[in-house]
Short mmCIF file of C-alpha atoms and ligand atoms in Angstrom, two decimals:
data_model
loop_
_atom_site.label_atom_id
_atom_site.label_comp_id
_atom_site.label_asym_id
_atom_site.label_seq_id
_atom_site.Cartn_x
_atom_site.Cartn_y
_atom_site.Cartn_z
CA MET H 107 60.41 46.09 83.57
CA ILE H 108 61.00 47.11 80.11
CA THR H 109 60.55 44.14 77.55
CA VAL H 110 61.59 45.57 73.50
CA THR H 111 60.13 42.80 71.06
CA ASN H 112 61.11 43.18 67.22
CA ILE H 113 61.11 46.96 66.87
CA SER H 114 62.38 48.24 63.31
CA LYS H 115 63.02 51.70 62.56
CA LYS H 116 64.30 53.30 59.04
CA PHE H 117 65.40 56.80 58.46
CA GLY H 118 64.88 58.19 55.27
CA LYS H 119 62.67 56.93 51.86
CA GLY H 120 62.61 54.78 49.11
CA LYS H 121 66.61 54.36 48.08
CA ASP H 122 68.14 56.14 50.68
CA ALA H 123 66.72 54.59 53.43
CA VAL H 124 68.71 53.89 56.26
CA THR H 125 67.84 50.63 58.84
CA ALA H 126 68.87 51.78 61.85
CA LEU H 127 67.31 49.46 64.05
CA ASP H 128 66.18 45.66 62.47
CA GLN H 129 64.25 43.28 64.60
CA VAL H 130 65.83 44.37 67.60
CA SER H 131 64.81 42.49 71.43
CA PHE H 132 66.26 42.90 74.53
CA ASN H 133 64.75 43.36 77.72
CA VAL H 134 65.76 45.67 81.32
CA CYS H 135 65.34 44.72 84.59
CA GLU H 136 64.92 46.18 87.68
CA GLY H 137 68.03 47.64 89.19
CA GLU H 138 70.37 46.62 87.02
CA ILE H 139 72.55 48.68 84.81
CA VAL H 140 72.59 47.58 80.84
CA ALA H 141 74.93 48.25 78.25
CA LEU H 142 74.24 49.00 74.73
CA ILE H 143 77.28 48.63 72.46
CA GLY H 144 78.40 48.49 69.03
CA LEU H 145 80.59 50.54 66.55
CA SER H 146 79.44 53.95 64.67
CA GLY H 147 76.36 53.57 63.45
CA ALA H 148 75.46 50.27 65.03
CA GLY H 149 72.00 51.83 66.42
CA LYS H 150 72.35 52.22 69.75
CA THR H 151 71.68 55.61 70.24
CA THR H 152 68.41 55.01 67.96
CA ALA H 153 67.54 51.91 70.29
CA LEU H 154 67.93 53.56 73.34
CA ARG H 155 66.04 56.84 72.29
CA SER H 156 63.45 54.23 71.44
CA LEU H 157 62.81 53.62 75.18
CA ASN H 158 61.00 57.19 75.47
CA LEU H 159 60.10 57.61 71.93
CA LEU H 160 62.28 60.57 71.58
CA GLU H 161 63.10 57.46 68.36
CA GLN H 162 59.42 56.49 67.47
CA PRO H 163 59.74 53.00 66.03
CA ASP H 164 58.46 52.02 62.62
CA SER H 165 57.19 48.50 64.53
CA GLY H 166 57.26 46.20 67.06
CA SER H 167 56.49 46.75 70.45
CA ILE H 168 58.07 48.49 73.64
CA LYS H 169 56.45 47.35 77.00
CA PHE H 170 57.42 49.46 80.30
CA ASN H 171 55.67 47.71 83.48
CA GLY H 172 53.77 45.71 81.44
CA LYS H 173 52.17 48.95 79.14
CA GLU H 174 52.55 49.37 75.52
CA LEU H 175 54.38 52.84 74.77
CA LEU H 176 54.21 52.96 71.13
CA THR H 177 50.63 53.32 70.95
CA LEU H 178 50.59 55.95 73.58
CA GLY H 179 48.35 59.39 73.23
CA ALA H 180 50.37 62.76 73.21
CA LEU H 181 49.51 63.09 77.14
CA GLU H 182 50.21 60.22 78.08
CA LEU H 183 53.42 59.93 76.36
CA ARG H 184 54.28 62.93 78.23
CA GLN H 185 53.46 61.68 81.62
CA LEU H 186 55.76 58.40 80.77
CA ARG H 187 58.51 60.96 80.25
CA THR H 188 58.34 62.69 83.14
CA ARG H 189 59.77 58.84 84.90
CA ILE H 190 62.21 58.55 82.26
CA GLY H 191 65.03 60.46 83.18
CA ILE H 192 67.72 60.86 80.42
CA ILE H 193 71.46 62.08 79.92
CA PHE H 194 72.84 62.90 76.56
CA GLN H 195 76.68 63.20 75.34
CA GLN H 196 76.47 66.94 74.94
CA PHE H 197 75.00 67.05 78.20
CA ASN H 198 71.94 69.65 76.59
CA LEU H 199 71.35 71.78 79.94
CA ILE H 200 69.56 75.27 79.95
CA SER H 201 72.90 77.96 79.75
CA ASN H 202 70.65 81.15 80.90
CA ARG H 203 69.49 78.75 84.12
CA THR H 204 71.04 78.33 86.83
CA VAL H 205 72.70 74.59 88.33
CA PHE H 206 69.57 74.81 90.84
CA GLU H 207 66.95 75.90 88.14
CA ASN H 208 67.92 73.15 85.53
CA VAL H 209 67.50 70.77 88.17
CA ALA H 210 64.17 72.02 88.81
CA PHE H 211 63.25 71.91 85.60
CA PRO H 212 61.58 68.29 85.72
CA LEU H 213 59.70 69.51 89.07
CA GLU H 214 58.24 72.19 87.31
CA VAL H 215 56.99 70.15 84.67
CA ALA H 216 56.00 67.47 87.26
CA GLY H 217 53.99 69.88 89.01
CA TYR H 218 55.42 69.68 92.47
CA SER H 219 55.10 72.48 95.19
CA LYS H 220 57.77 75.44 96.04
CA GLU H 221 58.95 73.38 99.23
CA ALA H 222 59.14 69.84 97.33
CA LEU H 223 61.10 71.43 94.71
CA VAL H 224 63.70 73.05 96.93
CA ALA H 225 64.21 69.69 98.88
CA ARG H 226 64.72 67.50 95.87
CA VAL H 227 66.96 69.90 94.07
CA GLU H 228 68.69 70.25 97.05
CA GLU H 229 68.69 66.30 97.53
CA CYS H 230 69.79 65.44 94.01
CA LEU H 231 72.76 68.16 93.99
CA ARG H 232 74.15 66.87 97.07
CA VAL H 233 73.48 63.45 95.66
CA VAL H 234 76.03 64.57 92.93
CA GLY H 235 78.55 66.38 94.87
CA LEU H 236 77.49 70.02 93.55
CA TYR H 237 75.67 71.40 96.02
CA GLU H 238 77.99 74.32 96.58
CA LYS H 239 77.58 74.97 92.19
CA ARG H 240 73.79 75.73 93.03
CA ASP H 241 74.10 79.04 91.86
CA VAL H 242 76.26 78.85 88.85
CA TYR H 243 75.60 78.78 85.17
CA PRO H 244 76.50 75.83 83.19
CA ALA H 245 79.06 77.67 81.12
CA GLN H 246 81.14 78.06 84.31
CA LEU H 247 81.51 74.38 85.05
CA SER H 248 83.87 71.63 83.82
CA GLY H 249 82.22 68.95 81.15
CA GLY H 250 82.18 66.59 84.18
CA GLN H 251 80.26 68.70 86.42
CA LYS H 252 77.79 69.43 83.42
CA GLN H 253 76.97 65.68 83.36
CA ARG H 254 76.65 65.68 86.99
CA VAL H 255 74.05 68.66 86.80
CA ALA H 256 72.04 66.14 83.66
CA ILE H 257 72.52 63.58 85.88
CA ALA H 258 70.68 65.14 88.91
CA ARG H 259 68.33 66.54 86.28
CA GLY H 260 67.88 63.50 85.05
CA ILE H 261 67.23 61.40 88.55
CA ALA H 262 64.93 64.65 90.03
CA ASN H 263 61.64 63.34 89.68
CA ARG H 264 62.94 59.82 91.16
CA PRO H 265 62.73 57.76 87.49
CA HIS H 266 62.67 54.27 87.42
CA VAL H 267 65.16 54.19 84.70
CA LEU H 268 67.75 56.71 83.54
CA LEU H 269 69.06 56.42 79.74
CA ALA H 270 72.56 57.68 79.01
CA ASP H 271 73.63 58.09 75.55
CA GLU H 272 77.55 58.64 75.63
CA PRO H 273 77.68 60.33 78.61
CA THR H 274 81.45 60.28 78.79
CA SER H 275 82.19 60.63 75.43
CA ALA H 276 82.59 64.17 75.67
CA LEU H 277 85.01 64.20 78.52
CA ASP H 278 88.69 63.31 79.44
CA PRO H 279 89.62 60.15 81.25
CA LEU H 280 89.51 62.23 84.50
CA THR H 281 86.65 63.52 84.50
CA LYS H 282 85.24 60.37 82.81
CA GLU H 283 85.82 58.46 85.96
CA GLU H 284 83.80 61.32 87.68
CA VAL H 285 80.79 60.40 86.12
CA LEU H 286 81.15 56.80 86.26
CA THR H 287 81.46 57.01 89.73
CA CYS H 288 78.44 58.94 90.09
CA LEU H 289 76.61 56.78 87.72
CA ARG H 290 77.29 54.06 89.69
CA ASP H 291 76.40 55.79 93.16
CA ILE H 292 72.76 56.23 91.65
CA ASN H 293 72.75 52.83 90.51
CA GLN H 294 73.65 51.51 93.88
CA LYS H 295 72.60 53.75 96.67
CA LEU H 296 69.61 54.70 95.28
CA GLY H 297 68.83 51.89 93.34
CA VAL H 298 67.95 53.47 89.81
CA THR H 299 68.16 51.30 86.32
CA ILE H 300 70.59 52.57 83.99
CA VAL H 301 70.59 52.13 80.27
CA ILE H 302 73.76 53.41 78.45
CA ALA H 303 74.33 53.42 75.09
CA THR H 304 78.19 53.89 74.44
CA HIS H 305 80.98 52.66 72.06
CA GLU H 306 83.82 52.38 75.30
CA ILE H 307 83.84 48.64 76.51
CA ASN H 308 86.06 49.55 79.47
CA ILE H 309 82.96 51.91 80.49
CA VAL H 310 80.64 48.48 80.11
CA LYS H 311 83.47 46.59 81.84
CA ARG H 312 83.24 48.86 84.56
CA LEU H 313 79.86 49.32 85.05
CA ALA H 314 77.43 47.31 83.16
CA SER H 315 76.47 44.32 84.61
CA ARG H 316 75.38 43.09 80.93
CA ALA H 317 75.87 44.42 77.57
CA VAL H 318 73.93 44.12 74.46
CA ILE H 319 76.08 44.20 71.53
CA PHE H 320 75.17 45.62 68.27
CA SER H 321 75.99 45.55 64.81
CA GLY H 322 73.87 46.71 61.77
CA GLY H 323 71.00 47.51 63.50
CA ARG H 324 70.69 43.90 64.53
CA ILE H 325 71.53 42.35 68.26
CA ILE H 326 74.56 39.91 67.52
CA GLU H 327 74.57 38.63 71.18
CA GLU H 328 73.79 39.49 75.01
CA LEU H 329 76.61 39.05 77.47
CA GLN H 330 77.31 38.88 81.14
CA VAL H 331 79.89 41.41 82.89
CA LYS H 332 81.63 39.46 85.37
CA ASN H 333 84.49 40.61 87.46
CA GLN H 334 84.71 43.46 84.58
CA LYS H 335 85.17 41.05 82.46
CA ILE H 336 83.29 39.87 79.24
CA GLU H 337 83.16 36.48 77.53
CA ALA H 338 82.60 36.81 73.76
CA LYS H 339 80.98 33.66 72.29
CA HIS H 340 80.22 35.17 68.84
CA GLU H 341 83.31 36.09 66.47
CA PHE H 342 82.10 39.02 65.68
CA THR H 343 81.98 40.51 69.46
CA LYS H 344 85.71 38.86 70.01
CA ARG H 345 86.94 41.12 67.04
CA PHE H 346 84.76 43.93 68.67
CA LEU H 347 86.17 43.57 72.11
CA GLU H 348 90.07 43.34 70.41
CA VAL H 349 89.84 46.45 68.74
CA ALA H 350 87.42 48.64 71.32
CA MET U 107 76.67 130.66 68.46
CA SER U 108 74.41 133.64 67.29
CA SER U 109 71.48 134.63 68.44
CA ALA U 110 69.37 134.28 65.62
CA LEU U 111 70.19 130.87 66.42
CA ILE U 112 68.99 130.42 69.79
CA GLU U 113 66.14 132.52 68.55
CA ASN U 114 65.05 130.07 66.16
CA LEU U 115 65.42 127.06 68.09
CA LEU U 116 63.81 128.68 71.47
CA ASN U 117 61.10 129.27 68.79
CA ILE U 118 60.35 125.74 67.90
CA LEU U 119 60.52 124.49 70.84
CA PRO U 120 57.08 123.78 71.27
CA ASP U 121 57.04 122.10 67.94
CA PHE U 122 59.80 120.17 69.12
CA ILE U 123 58.56 118.65 72.17
CA GLN U 124 55.07 118.07 70.87
CA ALA U 125 56.61 116.55 67.82
CA SER U 126 59.00 114.19 70.22
CA LYS U 127 55.69 113.15 71.80
CA GLU U 128 54.44 111.85 68.51
CA THR U 129 57.38 110.09 68.32
CA GLY U 130 56.88 108.45 71.55
CA ILE U 131 53.07 107.63 71.14
CA MET U 132 54.09 105.91 67.74
CA LEU U 133 57.44 104.11 69.15
CA LEU U 134 55.33 102.94 72.16
CA VAL U 135 52.25 101.34 69.76
CA GLY U 136 54.30 100.24 67.34
CA LEU U 137 57.00 98.62 69.08
CA SER U 138 54.60 96.85 71.99
CA SER U 139 52.31 95.55 68.99
CA ALA U 140 55.57 94.14 67.81
CA ALA U 141 56.76 92.60 70.79
CA ILE U 142 53.24 90.85 71.65
CA PHE U 143 51.70 90.00 68.49
CA GLY U 144 55.18 89.44 65.99
CA GLY U 145 56.29 87.93 69.46
CA ALA U 146 53.82 85.25 69.11
CA LEU U 147 53.85 85.14 65.34
CA GLY U 148 56.99 84.38 65.38
CA THR U 149 57.11 81.76 67.98
CA PHE U 150 54.29 79.87 65.92
CA LEU U 151 56.39 79.86 62.87
CA TYR U 152 59.16 78.87 64.41
CA LEU U 153 56.92 75.88 65.96
CA TRP U 154 55.47 75.14 63.09
CA ARG U 155 58.43 74.97 60.32
CA GLU U 156 59.66 71.29 59.42
CA GLY U 157 60.72 69.48 62.39
CA GLY U 158 58.85 71.96 64.61
CA LEU U 159 57.78 70.90 67.92
CA LEU U 160 53.78 71.61 66.28
CA GLN U 161 54.84 71.17 62.38
CA ASN U 162 52.38 72.28 60.36
CA ARG U 163 53.32 72.63 56.56
CA VAL U 164 50.11 74.26 55.39
CA LEU U 165 49.96 77.06 58.09
CA TYR U 166 53.92 77.63 58.34
CA PHE U 167 53.34 78.22 54.19
CA LEU U 168 50.09 80.68 54.70
CA VAL U 169 51.25 82.73 58.16
CA GLY U 170 55.28 82.78 56.53
CA GLY U 171 54.26 84.02 53.07
CA LEU U 172 52.02 86.67 54.35
CA VAL U 173 54.47 87.73 56.56
CA ASN U 174 56.79 87.91 53.75
CA VAL U 175 54.16 89.98 51.53
CA THR U 176 54.23 92.54 54.45
CA ARG U 177 57.54 92.69 54.68
CA SER U 178 58.19 93.56 50.84
CA PHE U 179 55.70 96.74 50.56
CA PRO U 180 57.65 99.73 50.87
CA PHE U 181 56.48 101.30 53.90
CA VAL U 182 54.93 104.46 52.14
CA ILE U 183 52.47 101.93 49.82
CA LEU U 184 51.90 99.33 52.81
CA MET U 185 50.66 103.17 54.33
CA ILE U 186 48.48 104.19 51.69
CA THR U 187 46.79 100.34 51.26
CA VAL U 188 46.05 100.24 55.36
CA ILE U 189 44.17 103.30 55.28
CA PRO U 190 40.83 101.48 55.59
CA LEU U 191 42.24 99.59 58.38
CA THR U 192 43.62 102.46 59.97
CA LYS U 193 40.18 104.58 59.72
CA LYS U 194 38.80 101.73 61.27
CA LEU U 195 41.32 101.41 64.37
CA ALA U 196 42.33 105.17 64.90
CA GLY U 197 38.85 106.89 63.80
CA THR U 198 41.47 108.92 61.10
CA SER U 199 43.93 108.71 58.97
CA ILE U 200 46.29 111.35 60.07
CA GLY U 201 48.03 111.85 63.24
CA PRO U 202 50.64 109.76 65.52
CA LEU U 203 47.90 106.97 66.20
CA ALA U 204 46.87 106.48 62.41
CA ALA U 205 50.72 106.66 61.72
CA ALA U 206 50.65 103.49 64.10
CA VAL U 207 48.64 101.15 62.46
CA PRO U 208 50.72 100.87 59.67
CA LEU U 209 54.07 100.87 61.06
CA SER U 210 52.92 97.97 63.85
CA ILE U 211 51.77 96.08 60.69
CA ALA U 212 55.16 96.51 59.27
CA ALA U 213 56.99 95.84 62.80
CA ILE U 214 55.08 92.86 63.93
CA ALA U 215 56.18 91.39 60.09
CA TYR U 216 60.11 92.27 60.39
CA PHE U 217 60.26 91.39 64.28
CA ALA U 218 58.04 87.96 63.56
CA ARG U 219 61.29 86.69 61.34
CA LEU U 220 63.70 88.34 63.83
CA VAL U 221 61.89 85.80 66.48
CA GLU U 222 61.76 83.03 64.38
CA LEU U 223 65.46 83.67 63.61
CA ALA U 224 66.41 83.73 67.43
CA LEU U 225 64.76 80.70 68.52
CA ASN U 226 66.29 78.55 65.46
CA GLU U 227 69.61 79.63 67.17
CA ILE U 228 68.75 77.29 70.33
CA PRO U 229 70.46 74.02 70.42
CA ARG U 230 68.25 70.78 69.01
CA GLY U 231 69.62 68.96 72.09
CA VAL U 232 68.39 71.18 75.00
CA ILE U 233 64.49 71.46 73.25
CA GLU U 234 64.75 67.47 73.09
CA ALA U 235 66.31 67.33 76.47
CA ALA U 236 63.20 69.15 77.94
CA GLU U 237 60.68 67.25 75.47
CA SER U 238 62.20 64.01 77.17
CA MET U 239 60.92 65.27 80.85
CA GLY U 240 58.16 65.37 79.91
CA ALA U 241 57.42 69.34 79.28
CA SER U 242 54.63 70.57 77.44
CA VAL U 243 55.32 73.19 74.57
CA PRO U 244 53.62 76.13 76.42
CA LYS U 245 56.37 74.97 78.78
CA ILE U 246 59.16 74.63 76.60
CA VAL U 247 58.21 78.08 74.94
CA PHE U 248 58.25 80.10 78.18
CA SER U 249 60.77 78.20 80.29
CA VAL U 250 63.35 76.92 77.57
CA LEU U 251 63.21 79.11 74.09
CA TYR U 252 62.44 82.44 75.35
CA VAL U 253 65.17 81.78 78.37
CA GLU U 254 68.19 80.57 75.87
CA ALA U 255 67.23 83.18 73.13
CA ARG U 256 66.81 86.24 75.37
CA SER U 257 69.82 87.80 74.31
CA PRO U 258 69.17 87.64 70.86
CA LEU U 259 65.81 88.91 71.30
CA ILE U 260 66.36 91.93 73.11
CA LEU U 261 68.73 92.92 70.24
CA ALA U 262 66.11 91.96 67.99
CA LEU U 263 64.16 94.36 69.32
CA THR U 264 66.63 97.01 69.88
CA SER U 265 67.30 96.60 65.67
CA LEU U 266 63.35 96.82 65.39
CA THR U 267 63.68 99.70 67.81
CA VAL U 268 66.53 101.70 65.54
CA SER U 269 64.81 100.69 62.13
CA PHE U 270 61.59 101.52 63.52
CA LEU U 271 62.47 105.62 64.09
CA SER U 272 63.48 106.07 60.99
CA TYR U 273 60.00 104.46 59.54
CA THR U 274 58.17 107.31 61.94
CA ALA U 275 60.22 109.72 60.04
CA ALA U 276 58.66 108.46 56.92
CA ALA U 277 54.98 108.10 58.61
CA GLY U 278 55.82 111.97 58.91
CA ILE U 279 55.13 112.56 55.37
CA VAL U 280 51.65 111.51 55.57
CA GLY U 281 50.40 113.34 58.60
CA GLY U 282 52.43 111.27 61.39
CA GLY U 283 54.03 114.29 63.06
CA GLY U 284 57.05 113.09 64.73
CA ILE U 285 60.59 114.18 65.08
CA GLY U 286 61.53 113.31 61.54
CA ASP U 287 58.44 115.28 60.08
CA LEU U 288 59.64 118.09 61.85
CA ALA U 289 63.20 118.04 60.24
CA ILE U 290 61.38 117.97 56.75
CA ARG U 291 58.92 120.70 57.30
CA PHE U 292 61.06 122.97 59.27
CA GLY U 293 65.03 122.26 57.80
CA TYR U 294 63.87 121.05 54.34
CA TYR U 295 61.23 123.06 53.36
CA ARG U 296 61.52 126.57 55.38
CA PHE U 297 65.38 126.51 54.81
CA GLN U 298 66.10 126.21 58.19
CA THR U 299 68.95 124.13 58.29
CA GLU U 300 70.19 124.82 61.94
CA ILE U 301 66.51 123.10 62.83
CA MET U 302 67.57 119.90 60.44
CA VAL U 303 70.55 119.54 62.19
CA VAL U 304 69.51 119.47 65.49
CA THR U 305 66.69 116.93 64.72
CA THR U 306 68.82 114.65 62.92
CA LEU U 307 71.42 115.20 65.89
CA THR U 308 68.59 114.34 68.04
CA LEU U 309 67.42 111.27 66.09
CA ILE U 310 71.56 110.15 66.24
CA VAL U 311 71.78 110.29 69.75
CA LEU U 312 68.55 108.17 70.39
CA VAL U 313 69.72 105.64 68.06
CA GLN U 314 73.07 105.55 70.23
CA LEU U 315 71.51 105.25 73.29
CA ILE U 316 69.17 102.59 71.95
CA GLN U 317 71.76 100.57 70.42
CA VAL U 318 73.79 100.73 73.61
CA SER U 319 71.23 100.18 76.07
CA GLY U 320 70.25 97.33 74.12
CA ASN U 321 73.99 95.61 73.91
CA ILE U 322 74.06 96.45 77.43
CA LEU U 323 70.90 94.52 78.68
CA ALA U 324 71.55 91.80 75.97
CA LYS U 325 74.99 90.95 77.46
CA GLN U 326 73.63 91.19 81.29
CA PHE U 327 71.37 88.61 80.81
CA ASN U 328 73.26 86.16 79.05
CA HIS U 329 75.54 83.24 80.57
CA LYS U 330 76.23 80.92 77.93
N1 ATP A 236 67.86 61.27 62.34
C1 ATP A 236 68.81 60.52 61.33
N2 ATP A 236 68.41 60.83 60.10
C2 ATP A 236 68.69 59.84 59.38
N3 ATP A 236 69.91 58.91 59.69
C3 ATP A 236 70.01 58.78 61.17
C4 ATP A 236 69.15 59.53 61.92
N4 ATP A 236 69.41 59.14 63.63
C5 ATP A 236 70.02 57.81 63.15
N5 ATP A 236 70.56 57.30 61.45
C6 ATP A 236 71.31 56.33 61.19
O1 ATP A 236 70.91 55.42 61.62
C7 ATP A 236 72.22 54.22 61.72
C8 ATP A 236 72.39 54.08 63.52
O2 ATP A 236 72.28 55.03 64.28
P1 ATP A 236 72.23 55.54 65.80
O3 ATP A 236 72.67 56.94 65.81
O4 ATP A 236 71.41 54.57 66.04
O5 ATP A 236 74.01 55.01 65.40
P2 ATP A 236 74.81 54.53 67.17
O6 ATP A 236 75.05 53.36 67.29
O7 ATP A 236 74.61 55.15 68.50
O8 ATP A 236 76.46 55.32 66.67
P3 ATP A 236 77.33 56.43 67.13
O9 ATP A 236 78.65 55.20 68.08
O10 ATP A 236 78.14 56.92 66.01
O11 ATP A 236 77.11 57.17 68.13
C9 ATP A 236 73.39 54.92 61.35
O12 ATP A 236 73.03 54.38 60.18
C10 ATP A 236 72.79 56.60 61.02
O13 ATP A 236 73.26 57.12 59.82
MG1 MG A 237 75.28 56.72 69.10
#
């Protein structure tokens, strides 16, 4: 579904330039949960954000259902983005909009009619189990609930894929659980493909079917997750799995 | 209170009502142009700045510079400088409508910066989230920026109104009229201290009212 080929990305110029991604290639298949993992600064976030061009790679190619993303015009890019959901570590909800209005936002952008919008928002709030909270403001929610609202917002416009950057890193162990369950549900029940950037190996084992291991802006290896276990081949990955 | 004092105050009551109307006109014209044009200008400055949604160094530098120049003019000098423009727009260079022209210009520049500052306080991630959902710039402006910044914007308008009230007093000196002008004409030049006191008290009460209502409104609209 998504094919990333040899993308590179530098931040800054000249001597101070940081290579965040160096000739990175991977793909994302329909219906799977793939995890991008690695130590801090490895390039996971940059790789994830490249998928909806929140970060513009300097070179390479990203194909989404066969369509090249790096050459899209502004309008095409906006249209594409309505089909890719994203959630963030810090939730990034609109604090002066209610839960309902937050989830409605992508549907307003996509031009839904009033009735269709209400129906879809309510449906998504039920999926994440927050229908009763529809009229409260984000400040009145727990961290886990905020992230579930963000997930509802992320899937509202029926995206092909949901990107998640450290979705549980701001949460305590119990609320982590609630968000993980929610992500697994939308993958299994709704068939939403998920790409998740995380440094938490437990999340990978619990959730993902495949892990892409990053280090220093490169991909070290790709591994299958079977029965919540990862068999590392590479020395680096073995050490990483021990400490993580 | 002595009867002489009451008589004095009753005598200027018509003047006082007239002056209040003049102040009202100056406030209304100045504040609405500030809210509309200053609001738009401040929004564009925010969008044009480094890393903004419509980043444009040239426009940011030019328009931002113009705003700074306007803001650094002492108000009385600004008033005199724009007299030709005032005559064109208001048809005269005296009276509250004429005074409203330089007042509006000063208010637009002042409010533009306040709006830019208020918008700058919105967390980058919230805007990024809207962008990543494919929202257009106008959609982000009206459904995210103005929504998230509405309390600071209300407070900005409040503080603009308060400083504006003292500007209208200065405008009075060159024929704008208004409550401040009344205080100076009767209270200062004619040594009727009680009138000075009453008008000043009126202004103080007015400022308090504006500030308190601004605070209440801002709180009402804030869900952070
Ligand atoms: N906007 C930016 N400006 C400058 N450098 C950046 C920027 N974003 C990322 N980098 C740098 O690029 C490299 C990769 O960063 P990235 O955020 O992708 O790492 P990460 O694997 O997500 O790390 P973490 O686990 O800390 O989130 C880091 O060295 C980082 O400092
Ligand atoms: Mg990261």
